[in-house]
Amino acid sequence: MITAEDFIVEAGHAGFDFYTGVPCSFLTPLINGVLSAPSLAYVGAASEGEAVAIASGAWLAGRRTVVMCQNSGLGNAVNPLTSLNAPFKIPTLFLTTWRGEPGIPDEPQHEVMGRITQDLISLMGLEQAPFPAGSQALRPALSHAVERMEATGLPFAFVVRKDDVADTPLNAAPRALPPPGRREDYPGEGPRPSRVAVLERFLSIVPEEAAVIATTGKCGRELFTLADRAQHLYQVGSMGAASGMALGVALNSPRPVVVLDGDGAALMKLGTFATIGAYAPANLVHVLLDNGVHDSTGGQATVSASVDFAAVALACGYRQAFLAESLDGFEAAFRAALAGGGPSMIHLRIAPGSMAKLGRPTVGPAEVARRFQAFLASPV
C-alpha cells in the first residue's frame, strides 16, 4: 500500500501535472490527494469519455496528464481512447480501478467488467500494468509508463485494486456558484445560412492567434477544404468530444480557443456544458452549428429542434450566450463573445447539407495534433 502523497510526488517528478476523471471508491484517496494539492489541476468530468477528451486537450496544450476512473466507466472511455487518442497519437496515464475482481465479493453490476477489464484494455491496443504495490516501485513503474507512452504515442494503463492506496482526507474548498450569465439574441430573416457560408465568414474574422477545434464529420472536412491552417485541429471520430478537448486546451493556454460543434455531437456529451460552466475558462468560445440533422450519415433528424442551447449553456454557468439566425448575426455574436469574456455559447441554426466538392484532410491526425501542439506552444 502507498499513500496518495507518495504517488503525487513521484508522478510530479515524472512530469504529470494535470488530472481529470470520474470518482470511484478505490480512487478516493488519490482524488482527495490531488484535490487537496494546490499546485495540481484536477477537472471533475461528467463522464469518463469526457475526461479522456479533456486530458487530450490538456496534452495538446503542453501538460502531461492523468485520467482516473472506475472500470465500469471503461465502456464510456472506449470511444475516445480508440478514435481520438489512437489516431492522433495522444498519450495519457490512464488509472482504472478493478471493481468486480474475480474472487473478491463486490456488487453484481461489476461482475462482467471485473472479468474483462484487462482484456478490454488489451483489445484497445493499450499497454498496462498493475498499480505499483509499494512506494519503492512507484518511480520505476512511472518511468516505464512514460517510456512506453513516448514510444507508442498511446495511453498507458495502471489497474488499481482495492486498498492499493491508503485513506486520504479531502481538504478542498467547495466550488462557488457562478454569477448569472447574460444572453443576447440576433434574430434574422430569410433562409438559414449554410455551414460552408458560416465557415467562410468565420475564417474571415477569427483571430490569427486563436486555436480552433472542429467537431468530427463534415464540419472539419469543410473547414479543411476552405483553408488548412496550423491553428486548426480537425477532429475525427470521438463524436461529442470536441468541446471537452477545447476545455482542456482553454484551461492550459492563454490563447482564445474556439470549438466548432454540432447539434448531434453536443447532445451526445451534453454533460460537458456543465463542466465548461463550472471551470469557466474566460478564453473559450463554443460555437454550435445546429442543422437539426446527422448530416454525415444521411440526414437523419436530431432532437435539437426542441433544444435552446443558449439557455442550456447559461443554466450550466456560461458567462455569455447568443442565439443567431444569420451570417451577420453570427459575426456580431462572435465578436461580442471574444470581447466579453467567456465561456461563451453561440447557437446558430443553419441549413442542412454540405459543399458539393467536399474534401477530407490530407494531413494525418497525428501530424495535425503535433502541428496544433506546436502552434499552441508558439508565442502569442
mmCIF file of C-alpha atoms in Angstrom:
data_model
loop_
_atom_site.group_PDB
_atom_site.id
_atom_site.type_symbol
_atom_site.label_atom_id
_atom_site.label_comp_id
_atom_site.label_asym_id
_atom_site.label_seq_id
_atom_site.Cartn_x
_atom_site.Cartn_y
_atom_site.Cartn_z
ATOM 1 C CA MET A 1 0.000 0.000 0.000
ATOM 2 C CA ILE A 2 1.147 3.522 -0.812
ATOM 3 C CA THR A 3 -0.125 6.956 0.150
ATOM 4 C CA ALA A 4 -1.654 9.459 -2.224
ATOM 5 C CA GLU A 5 1.247 11.789 -1.461
ATOM 6 C CA ASP A 6 3.703 9.056 -2.491
ATOM 7 C CA PHE A 7 2.039 8.801 -5.883
ATOM 8 C CA ILE A 8 1.576 12.548 -6.389
ATOM 9 C CA VAL A 9 5.223 13.293 -5.596
ATOM 10 C CA GLU A 10 6.612 10.590 -7.880
ATOM 11 C CA ALA A 11 4.144 11.415 -10.628
ATOM 12 C CA GLY A 12 5.226 15.045 -10.330
ATOM 13 C CA HIS A 13 8.853 14.017 -10.759
ATOM 14 C CA ALA A 14 7.763 12.223 -13.935
ATOM 15 C CA GLY A 15 6.086 15.399 -15.193
ATOM 16 C CA PHE A 16 2.418 14.602 -14.557
ATOM 17 C CA ASP A 17 0.671 17.805 -13.554
ATOM 18 C CA PHE A 18 -2.898 17.658 -14.896
ATOM 19 C CA TYR A 19 -5.559 15.278 -13.602
ATOM 20 C CA THR A 20 -9.126 14.636 -14.673
ATOM 21 C CA GLY A 21 -11.607 11.847 -14.142
ATOM 22 C CA VAL A 22 -14.744 10.448 -12.564
ATOM 23 C CA PRO A 23 -14.602 9.156 -8.971
ATOM 24 C CA CYS A 24 -14.531 5.564 -7.749
ATOM 25 C CA SER A 25 -14.296 4.490 -4.117
ATOM 26 C CA PHE A 26 -10.991 2.744 -4.940
ATOM 27 C CA LEU A 27 -9.680 6.091 -6.251
ATOM 28 C CA THR A 28 -10.965 8.235 -3.383
ATOM 29 C CA PRO A 29 -7.527 8.603 -1.724
ATOM 30 C CA LEU A 30 -5.836 9.654 -4.977
ATOM 31 C CA ILE A 31 -8.560 12.091 -6.000
ATOM 32 C CA ASN A 32 -8.687 13.557 -2.491
ATOM 33 C CA GLY A 33 -4.923 13.955 -2.562
ATOM 34 C CA VAL A 34 -4.922 15.708 -5.918
ATOM 35 C CA LEU A 35 -7.820 17.981 -4.960
ATOM 36 C CA SER A 36 -6.037 18.888 -1.728
ATOM 37 C CA ALA A 37 -2.794 19.807 -3.530
ATOM 38 C CA PRO A 38 -2.963 23.497 -4.528
ATOM 39 C CA SER A 39 -0.229 23.087 -7.140
ATOM 40 C CA LEU A 40 -2.172 20.477 -9.141
ATOM 41 C CA ALA A 41 -5.023 20.880 -11.585
ATOM 42 C CA TYR A 42 -7.948 18.458 -11.383
ATOM 43 C CA VAL A 43 -11.049 18.632 -13.574
ATOM 44 C CA GLY A 44 -14.004 16.557 -12.399
ATOM 45 C CA ALA A 45 -15.647 15.340 -15.597
ATOM 46 C CA ALA A 46 -19.278 14.423 -16.185
ATOM 47 C CA SER A 47 -18.300 11.151 -17.886
ATOM 48 C CA GLU A 48 -15.221 9.046 -18.426
ATOM 49 C CA GLY A 49 -15.156 9.745 -22.157
ATOM 50 C CA GLU A 50 -15.317 13.455 -21.444
ATOM 51 C CA ALA A 51 -12.335 13.109 -19.085
ATOM 52 C CA VAL A 52 -10.312 11.449 -21.861
ATOM 53 C CA ALA A 53 -11.195 14.328 -24.194
ATOM 54 C CA ILE A 54 -10.289 16.975 -21.599
ATOM 55 C CA ALA A 55 -6.938 15.290 -20.978
ATOM 56 C CA SER A 56 -6.296 15.162 -24.724
ATOM 57 C CA GLY A 57 -6.779 18.914 -24.950
ATOM 58 C CA ALA A 58 -4.538 19.499 -21.944
ATOM 59 C CA TRP A 59 -1.821 17.344 -23.553
ATOM 60 C CA LEU A 60 -2.064 19.386 -26.754
ATOM 61 C CA ALA A 61 -1.508 22.474 -24.590
ATOM 62 C CA GLY A 62 1.681 21.015 -23.128
ATOM 63 C CA ARG A 63 0.572 19.211 -19.971
ATOM 64 C CA ARG A 64 1.369 15.602 -19.023
ATOM 65 C CA THR A 65 -1.972 14.139 -17.998
ATOM 66 C CA VAL A 66 -3.596 11.525 -15.780
ATOM 67 C CA VAL A 67 -7.154 10.186 -16.308
ATOM 68 C CA MET A 68 -8.769 8.353 -13.381
ATOM 69 C CA CYS A 69 -11.985 6.335 -13.494
ATOM 70 C CA GLN A 70 -13.769 3.210 -12.333
ATOM 71 C CA ASN A 71 -13.551 0.216 -14.649
ATOM 72 C CA SER A 72 -17.323 0.290 -15.064
ATOM 73 C CA GLY A 73 -16.679 3.541 -16.945
ATOM 74 C CA LEU A 74 -14.274 1.912 -19.380
ATOM 75 C CA GLY A 75 -17.205 1.497 -21.738
ATOM 76 C CA ASN A 76 -17.683 5.269 -21.795
ATOM 77 C CA ALA A 77 -13.981 5.773 -22.466
ATOM 78 C CA VAL A 78 -13.585 3.212 -25.266
ATOM 79 C CA ASN A 79 -14.769 5.576 -27.996
ATOM 80 C CA PRO A 80 -12.308 8.439 -27.408
ATOM 81 C CA LEU A 81 -9.476 6.091 -26.456
ATOM 82 C CA THR A 82 -9.825 4.277 -29.773
ATOM 83 C CA SER A 83 -10.997 7.044 -32.117
ATOM 84 C CA LEU A 84 -9.262 10.098 -30.596
ATOM 85 C CA ASN A 85 -6.119 9.060 -28.713
ATOM 86 C CA ALA A 86 -5.249 6.296 -31.168
ATOM 87 C CA PRO A 87 -5.397 8.187 -34.499
ATOM 88 C CA PHE A 88 -3.995 11.440 -33.061
ATOM 89 C CA LYS A 89 -1.362 9.568 -31.004
ATOM 90 C CA ILE A 90 -2.212 11.388 -27.788
ATOM 91 C CA PRO A 91 -0.899 9.713 -24.623
ATOM 92 C CA THR A 92 -2.263 9.872 -21.096
ATOM 93 C CA LEU A 93 -1.645 7.878 -17.930
ATOM 94 C CA PHE A 94 -4.930 6.020 -17.504
ATOM 95 C CA LEU A 95 -5.771 4.797 -13.990
ATOM 96 C CA THR A 96 -8.726 2.440 -13.921
ATOM 97 C CA THR A 97 -9.921 0.509 -10.905
ATOM 98 C CA TRP A 98 -10.651 -3.217 -10.713
ATOM 99 C CA ARG A 99 -14.136 -3.411 -9.258
ATOM 100 C CA GLY A 100 -15.522 -6.937 -9.593
ATOM 101 C CA GLU A 101 -12.122 -8.613 -9.342
ATOM 102 C CA PRO A 102 -12.805 -12.359 -9.535
ATOM 103 C CA GLY A 103 -12.786 -13.981 -6.104
ATOM 104 C CA ILE A 104 -13.429 -10.721 -4.234
ATOM 105 C CA PRO A 105 -17.066 -10.004 -3.286
ATOM 106 C CA ASP A 106 -18.493 -6.908 -4.963
ATOM 107 C CA GLU A 107 -21.751 -5.525 -6.313
ATOM 108 C CA PRO A 108 -23.400 -7.529 -9.124
ATOM 109 C CA GLN A 109 -23.065 -4.717 -11.688
ATOM 110 C CA HIS A 110 -19.274 -5.053 -11.537
ATOM 111 C CA GLU A 111 -19.124 -8.797 -12.214
ATOM 112 C CA VAL A 112 -18.821 -8.751 -16.012
ATOM 113 C CA MET A 113 -16.441 -5.797 -16.237
ATOM 114 C CA GLY A 114 -14.377 -7.277 -13.430
ATOM 115 C CA ARG A 115 -13.767 -10.350 -15.594
ATOM 116 C CA ILE A 116 -12.841 -8.431 -18.724
ATOM 117 C CA THR A 117 -11.058 -5.278 -17.529
ATOM 118 C CA GLN A 118 -7.525 -6.262 -18.546
ATOM 119 C CA ASP A 119 -8.727 -7.948 -21.736
ATOM 120 C CA LEU A 120 -10.647 -4.829 -22.764
ATOM 121 C CA ILE A 121 -7.602 -2.638 -22.204
ATOM 122 C CA SER A 122 -5.525 -5.002 -24.338
ATOM 123 C CA LEU A 123 -8.171 -5.142 -27.074
ATOM 124 C CA MET A 124 -7.933 -1.345 -27.330
ATOM 125 C CA GLY A 125 -4.234 -1.751 -28.068
ATOM 126 C CA LEU A 126 -3.080 -0.181 -24.805
ATOM 127 C CA GLU A 127 -0.233 -1.396 -22.650
ATOM 128 C CA GLN A 128 -0.989 -1.879 -18.961
ATOM 129 C CA ALA A 129 0.421 -2.909 -15.610
ATOM 130 C CA PRO A 130 -0.857 -3.446 -12.071
ATOM 131 C CA PHE A 131 -0.780 -0.289 -9.983
ATOM 132 C CA PRO A 132 2.529 -0.170 -8.030
ATOM 133 C CA ALA A 133 2.146 -2.050 -4.758
ATOM 134 C CA GLY A 134 4.746 -0.112 -2.749
ATOM 135 C CA SER A 135 6.399 3.279 -2.698
ATOM 136 C CA GLN A 136 9.711 1.873 -3.906
ATOM 137 C CA ALA A 137 8.014 0.545 -7.021
ATOM 138 C CA LEU A 138 6.464 3.884 -7.994
ATOM 139 C CA ARG A 139 9.410 5.559 -9.674
ATOM 140 C CA PRO A 140 10.392 2.651 -11.939
ATOM 141 C CA ALA A 141 6.731 1.948 -12.784
ATOM 142 C CA LEU A 142 6.080 5.562 -13.754
ATOM 143 C CA SER A 143 9.345 5.750 -15.686
ATOM 144 C CA HIS A 144 8.316 2.666 -17.634
ATOM 145 C CA ALA A 145 4.875 4.119 -18.338
ATOM 146 C CA VAL A 146 6.387 7.380 -19.615
ATOM 147 C CA GLU A 147 8.875 5.487 -21.760
ATOM 148 C CA ARG A 148 6.112 3.417 -23.354
ATOM 149 C CA MET A 149 3.841 6.422 -23.911
ATOM 150 C CA GLU A 150 6.668 8.297 -25.612
ATOM 151 C CA ALA A 151 7.442 5.266 -27.778
ATOM 152 C CA THR A 152 3.858 4.490 -28.817
ATOM 153 C CA GLY A 153 2.094 7.845 -28.533
ATOM 154 C CA LEU A 154 -0.729 5.997 -26.771
ATOM 155 C CA PRO A 155 -2.156 5.919 -23.239
ATOM 156 C CA PHE A 156 -0.681 3.537 -20.675
ATOM 157 C CA ALA A 157 -2.982 1.999 -18.064
ATOM 158 C CA PHE A 158 -2.451 1.149 -14.408
ATOM 159 C CA VAL A 159 -5.132 -1.105 -12.895
ATOM 160 C CA VAL A 160 -5.856 -0.071 -9.301
ATOM 161 C CA ARG A 161 -7.096 -2.658 -6.799
ATOM 162 C CA LYS A 162 -8.971 -2.075 -3.574
ATOM 163 C CA ASP A 163 -6.728 -0.697 -0.806
ATOM 164 C CA ASP A 164 -3.785 -0.056 -3.158
ATOM 165 C CA VAL A 165 -3.755 3.493 -1.761
ATOM 166 C CA ALA A 166 -4.165 4.414 1.911
ATOM 167 C CA ASP A 167 -7.094 6.569 3.002
ATOM 168 C CA THR A 168 -6.575 10.282 2.440
ATOM 169 C CA PRO A 169 -8.865 13.034 3.746
ATOM 170 C CA LEU A 170 -10.286 15.670 1.426
ATOM 171 C CA ASN A 171 -9.124 19.222 2.038
ATOM 172 C CA ALA A 172 -10.685 21.281 -0.723
ATOM 173 C CA ALA A 173 -12.917 24.337 -0.661
ATOM 174 C CA PRO A 174 -16.451 23.913 -2.020
ATOM 175 C CA ARG A 175 -16.995 25.205 -5.541
ATOM 176 C CA ALA A 176 -18.588 28.637 -5.695
ATOM 177 C CA LEU A 177 -21.699 29.144 -7.784
ATOM 178 C CA PRO A 178 -21.018 31.146 -10.960
ATOM 179 C CA PRO A 179 -22.717 34.524 -11.359
ATOM 180 C CA PRO A 180 -25.688 34.641 -13.743
ATOM 181 C CA GLY A 181 -24.650 34.899 -17.367
ATOM 182 C CA ARG A 182 -26.050 37.268 -19.964
ATOM 183 C CA ARG A 183 -27.952 36.422 -23.127
ATOM 184 C CA GLU A 184 -28.270 38.321 -26.369
ATOM 185 C CA ASP A 185 -30.146 37.160 -29.473
ATOM 186 C CA TYR A 186 -29.567 38.196 -33.075
ATOM 187 C CA PRO A 187 -32.724 37.264 -34.987
ATOM 188 C CA GLY A 188 -32.646 37.084 -38.760
ATOM 189 C CA GLU A 189 -34.982 36.803 -41.704
ATOM 190 C CA GLY A 190 -34.864 34.623 -44.785
ATOM 191 C CA PRO A 191 -33.345 31.169 -45.279
ATOM 192 C CA ARG A 192 -30.864 29.806 -42.787
ATOM 193 C CA PRO A 193 -27.204 30.075 -43.845
ATOM 194 C CA SER A 194 -25.274 27.028 -44.962
ATOM 195 C CA ARG A 195 -22.456 25.666 -42.830
ATOM 196 C CA VAL A 196 -19.902 26.480 -45.536
ATOM 197 C CA ALA A 197 -21.100 30.093 -45.637
ATOM 198 C CA VAL A 198 -20.740 30.314 -41.867
ATOM 199 C CA LEU A 199 -17.248 28.817 -42.017
ATOM 200 C CA GLU A 200 -16.233 31.254 -44.744
ATOM 201 C CA ARG A 201 -17.380 34.150 -42.586
ATOM 202 C CA PHE A 202 -15.683 32.579 -39.555
ATOM 203 C CA LEU A 203 -12.358 32.278 -41.390
ATOM 204 C CA SER A 204 -12.531 35.954 -42.295
ATOM 205 C CA ILE A 205 -12.928 37.101 -38.670
ATOM 206 C CA VAL A 206 -11.260 34.530 -36.410
ATOM 207 C CA PRO A 207 -8.086 35.952 -34.786
ATOM 208 C CA GLU A 208 -4.814 34.515 -36.079
ATOM 209 C CA GLU A 209 -3.805 33.655 -32.526
ATOM 210 C CA ALA A 210 -6.972 31.648 -31.804
ATOM 211 C CA ALA A 211 -6.925 27.862 -31.525
ATOM 212 C CA VAL A 212 -9.797 26.212 -33.427
ATOM 213 C CA ILE A 213 -11.128 22.693 -32.817
ATOM 214 C CA ALA A 214 -13.679 21.458 -35.364
ATOM 215 C CA THR A 215 -16.012 18.616 -34.479
ATOM 216 C CA THR A 216 -15.989 15.344 -36.362
ATOM 217 C CA GLY A 217 -17.829 14.893 -39.659
ATOM 218 C CA LYS A 218 -18.463 17.461 -42.336
ATOM 219 C CA CYS A 219 -17.652 20.486 -40.195
ATOM 220 C CA GLY A 220 -13.951 19.650 -40.032
ATOM 221 C CA ARG A 221 -13.908 18.483 -43.639
ATOM 222 C CA GLU A 222 -15.429 21.748 -44.863
ATOM 223 C CA LEU A 223 -13.075 23.804 -42.711
ATOM 224 C CA PHE A 224 -10.074 21.962 -44.175
ATOM 225 C CA THR A 225 -11.393 22.300 -47.730
ATOM 226 C CA LEU A 226 -11.812 26.059 -47.305
ATOM 227 C CA ALA A 227 -8.491 26.704 -45.575
ATOM 228 C CA ASP A 228 -5.943 24.463 -43.892
ATOM 229 C CA ARG A 229 -4.216 26.317 -41.074
ATOM 230 C CA ALA A 230 -1.882 25.349 -38.258
ATOM 231 C CA GLN A 231 -4.399 26.853 -35.820
ATOM 232 C CA HIS A 232 -6.948 24.167 -36.801
ATOM 233 C CA LEU A 233 -7.487 20.739 -35.313
ATOM 234 C CA TYR A 234 -9.871 18.590 -37.351
ATOM 235 C CA GLN A 235 -11.382 16.044 -35.001
ATOM 236 C CA VAL A 236 -12.042 12.580 -36.370
ATOM 237 C CA GLY A 237 -14.179 10.048 -34.544
ATOM 238 C CA SER A 238 -14.842 10.603 -30.835
ATOM 239 C CA MET A 239 -18.175 12.272 -31.545
ATOM 240 C CA GLY A 240 -19.096 14.748 -28.837
ATOM 241 C CA ALA A 241 -15.528 15.109 -27.575
ATOM 242 C CA ALA A 242 -14.612 18.380 -29.317
ATOM 243 C CA SER A 243 -15.944 20.601 -26.524
ATOM 244 C CA GLY A 244 -14.074 18.578 -23.888
ATOM 245 C CA MET A 245 -10.863 18.869 -25.902
ATOM 246 C CA ALA A 246 -11.424 22.608 -26.210
ATOM 247 C CA LEU A 247 -11.903 22.855 -22.443
ATOM 248 C CA GLY A 248 -8.603 21.049 -21.863
ATOM 249 C CA VAL A 249 -6.838 23.452 -24.221
ATOM 250 C CA ALA A 250 -8.515 26.573 -22.853
ATOM 251 C CA LEU A 251 -7.610 25.774 -19.235
ATOM 252 C CA ASN A 252 -3.949 25.466 -20.204
ATOM 253 C CA SER A 253 -3.384 28.097 -22.891
ATOM 254 C CA PRO A 254 -3.630 31.893 -22.912
ATOM 255 C CA ARG A 255 -4.929 31.857 -26.490
ATOM 256 C CA PRO A 256 -8.551 32.334 -27.476
ATOM 257 C CA VAL A 257 -9.991 28.845 -28.050
ATOM 258 C CA VAL A 258 -12.923 28.260 -30.395
ATOM 259 C CA VAL A 259 -14.743 24.951 -30.717
ATOM 260 C CA LEU A 260 -16.936 24.455 -33.772
ATOM 261 C CA ASP A 261 -19.508 21.966 -32.518
ATOM 262 C CA GLY A 262 -22.605 20.318 -33.994
ATOM 263 C CA ASP A 263 -26.036 19.662 -32.539
ATOM 264 C CA GLY A 264 -25.765 15.876 -32.652
ATOM 265 C CA ALA A 265 -22.286 15.917 -31.130
ATOM 266 C CA ALA A 266 -23.270 18.385 -28.414
ATOM 267 C CA LEU A 267 -26.286 16.323 -27.441
ATOM 268 C CA MET A 268 -24.110 13.224 -27.166
ATOM 269 C CA LYS A 269 -21.922 14.853 -24.486
ATOM 270 C CA LEU A 270 -24.278 17.450 -23.063
ATOM 271 C CA GLY A 271 -22.682 16.984 -19.637
ATOM 272 C CA THR A 272 -19.607 18.805 -20.933
ATOM 273 C CA PHE A 273 -21.658 22.030 -20.893
ATOM 274 C CA ALA A 274 -21.809 21.738 -17.101
ATOM 275 C CA THR A 275 -18.088 21.049 -16.811
ATOM 276 C CA ILE A 276 -17.249 24.046 -19.001
ATOM 277 C CA GLY A 277 -19.581 26.252 -16.969
ATOM 278 C CA ALA A 278 -18.068 25.101 -13.684
ATOM 279 C CA TYR A 279 -14.407 25.534 -14.647
ATOM 280 C CA ALA A 280 -15.264 28.701 -16.606
ATOM 281 C CA PRO A 281 -12.314 29.362 -18.937
ATOM 282 C CA ALA A 282 -12.684 33.006 -19.974
ATOM 283 C CA ASN A 283 -10.949 32.332 -23.311
ATOM 284 C CA LEU A 284 -13.372 29.675 -24.623
ATOM 285 C CA VAL A 285 -15.959 30.351 -27.338
ATOM 286 C CA HIS A 286 -18.328 27.441 -28.040
ATOM 287 C CA VAL A 287 -19.914 27.769 -31.484
ATOM 288 C CA LEU A 288 -22.772 25.330 -32.018
ATOM 289 C CA LEU A 289 -23.730 24.926 -35.688
ATOM 290 C CA ASP A 290 -27.200 23.409 -35.479
ATOM 291 C CA ASN A 291 -28.595 21.997 -38.721
ATOM 292 C CA GLY A 292 -31.025 19.670 -36.970
ATOM 293 C CA VAL A 293 -29.691 16.516 -38.621
ATOM 294 C CA HIS A 294 -26.885 13.981 -38.586
ATOM 295 C CA ASP A 295 -25.520 15.312 -41.862
ATOM 296 C CA SER A 296 -22.660 12.849 -42.309
ATOM 297 C CA THR A 297 -24.858 9.765 -42.088
ATOM 298 C CA GLY A 298 -27.723 10.605 -44.388
ATOM 299 C CA GLY A 299 -29.560 13.498 -42.773
ATOM 300 C CA GLN A 300 -31.469 11.725 -40.013
ATOM 301 C CA ALA A 301 -33.050 14.269 -37.653
ATOM 302 C CA THR A 302 -31.588 15.050 -34.255
ATOM 303 C CA VAL A 303 -33.800 16.315 -31.433
ATOM 304 C CA SER A 304 -32.199 19.771 -31.474
ATOM 305 C CA ALA A 305 -35.368 21.488 -32.747
ATOM 306 C CA SER A 306 -36.697 21.441 -29.187
ATOM 307 C CA VAL A 307 -33.428 22.468 -27.526
ATOM 308 C CA ASP A 308 -32.442 26.034 -26.674
ATOM 309 C CA PHE A 309 -28.689 25.530 -26.406
ATOM 310 C CA ALA A 310 -28.102 29.139 -25.357
ATOM 311 C CA ALA A 311 -30.435 28.686 -22.387
ATOM 312 C CA VAL A 312 -28.816 25.352 -21.524
ATOM 313 C CA ALA A 313 -25.367 26.947 -21.580
ATOM 314 C CA LEU A 314 -26.451 29.755 -19.269
ATOM 315 C CA ALA A 315 -28.067 27.248 -16.906
ATOM 316 C CA CYS A 316 -24.729 25.400 -16.817
ATOM 317 C CA GLY A 317 -22.759 28.504 -15.881
ATOM 318 C CA TYR A 318 -21.577 30.005 -19.181
ATOM 319 C CA ARG A 319 -20.917 33.730 -18.845
ATOM 320 C CA GLN A 320 -22.479 34.658 -22.195
ATOM 321 C CA ALA A 321 -24.853 33.006 -24.633
ATOM 322 C CA PHE A 322 -26.148 34.103 -28.008
ATOM 323 C CA LEU A 323 -28.716 32.819 -30.477
ATOM 324 C CA ALA A 324 -28.022 33.845 -34.078
ATOM 325 C CA GLU A 325 -30.043 33.202 -37.220
ATOM 326 C CA SER A 326 -27.980 34.898 -39.944
ATOM 327 C CA LEU A 327 -24.376 35.410 -41.018
ATOM 328 C CA ASP A 328 -24.371 38.987 -39.788
ATOM 329 C CA GLY A 329 -25.900 37.879 -36.505
ATOM 330 C CA PHE A 330 -23.231 35.212 -36.160
ATOM 331 C CA GLU A 331 -20.446 37.722 -36.785
ATOM 332 C CA ALA A 332 -21.901 40.137 -34.237
ATOM 333 C CA ALA A 333 -22.237 37.346 -31.667
ATOM 334 C CA PHE A 334 -18.712 36.065 -32.326
ATOM 335 C CA ARG A 335 -17.160 39.494 -31.899
ATOM 336 C CA ALA A 336 -19.157 40.018 -28.703
ATOM 337 C CA ALA A 337 -18.061 36.610 -27.398
ATOM 338 C CA LEU A 338 -14.390 37.414 -27.987
ATOM 339 C CA ALA A 339 -14.713 40.817 -26.341
ATOM 340 C CA GLY A 340 -16.900 39.952 -23.383
ATOM 341 C CA GLY A 341 -15.126 37.094 -21.641
ATOM 342 C CA GLY A 342 -16.312 33.540 -21.544
ATOM 343 C CA PRO A 343 -17.059 30.805 -21.594
ATOM 344 C CA SER A 344 -19.447 31.889 -24.335
ATOM 345 C CA MET A 345 -22.014 29.929 -26.328
ATOM 346 C CA ILE A 346 -23.134 30.894 -29.838
ATOM 347 C CA HIS A 347 -26.100 28.818 -31.007
ATOM 348 C CA LEU A 348 -26.508 29.291 -34.748
ATOM 349 C CA ARG A 349 -29.282 27.470 -36.561
ATOM 350 C CA ILE A 350 -28.113 26.602 -40.087
ATOM 351 C CA ALA A 351 -29.420 24.744 -43.136
ATOM 352 C CA PRO A 352 -28.688 21.038 -43.631
ATOM 353 C CA GLY A 353 -26.310 19.991 -46.395
ATOM 354 C CA SER A 354 -22.669 20.497 -47.293
ATOM 355 C CA MET A 355 -20.499 21.849 -50.082
ATOM 356 C CA ALA A 356 -20.599 19.962 -53.374
ATOM 357 C CA LYS A 357 -16.870 19.210 -53.630
ATOM 358 C CA LEU A 358 -16.190 18.217 -50.070
ATOM 359 C CA GLY A 359 -12.618 17.134 -49.394
ATOM 360 C CA ARG A 360 -11.036 15.334 -46.493
ATOM 361 C CA PRO A 361 -7.948 16.401 -44.563
ATOM 362 C CA THR A 362 -4.852 15.183 -46.394
ATOM 363 C CA VAL A 363 -2.740 15.735 -43.287
ATOM 364 C CA GLY A 364 -2.885 12.712 -40.978
ATOM 365 C CA PRO A 365 -4.380 13.090 -37.482
ATOM 366 C CA ALA A 366 -1.069 12.567 -35.669
ATOM 367 C CA GLU A 367 0.568 15.255 -37.791
ATOM 368 C CA VAL A 368 -2.393 17.591 -37.268
ATOM 369 C CA ALA A 369 -2.098 17.088 -33.499
ATOM 370 C CA ARG A 370 1.603 17.885 -33.385
ATOM 371 C CA ARG A 371 1.242 20.848 -35.717
ATOM 372 C CA PHE A 372 -1.546 22.137 -33.475
ATOM 373 C CA GLN A 373 0.553 21.479 -30.363
ATOM 374 C CA ALA A 374 3.420 23.487 -31.859
ATOM 375 C CA PHE A 375 1.001 26.314 -32.690
ATOM 376 C CA LEU A 376 -0.234 26.393 -29.084
ATOM 377 C CA ALA A 377 3.335 26.477 -27.800
ATOM 378 C CA SER A 378 4.387 29.370 -30.052
ATOM 379 C CA PRO A 379 4.411 32.941 -28.674
ATOM 380 C CA VAL A 380 1.011 34.646 -28.653
#
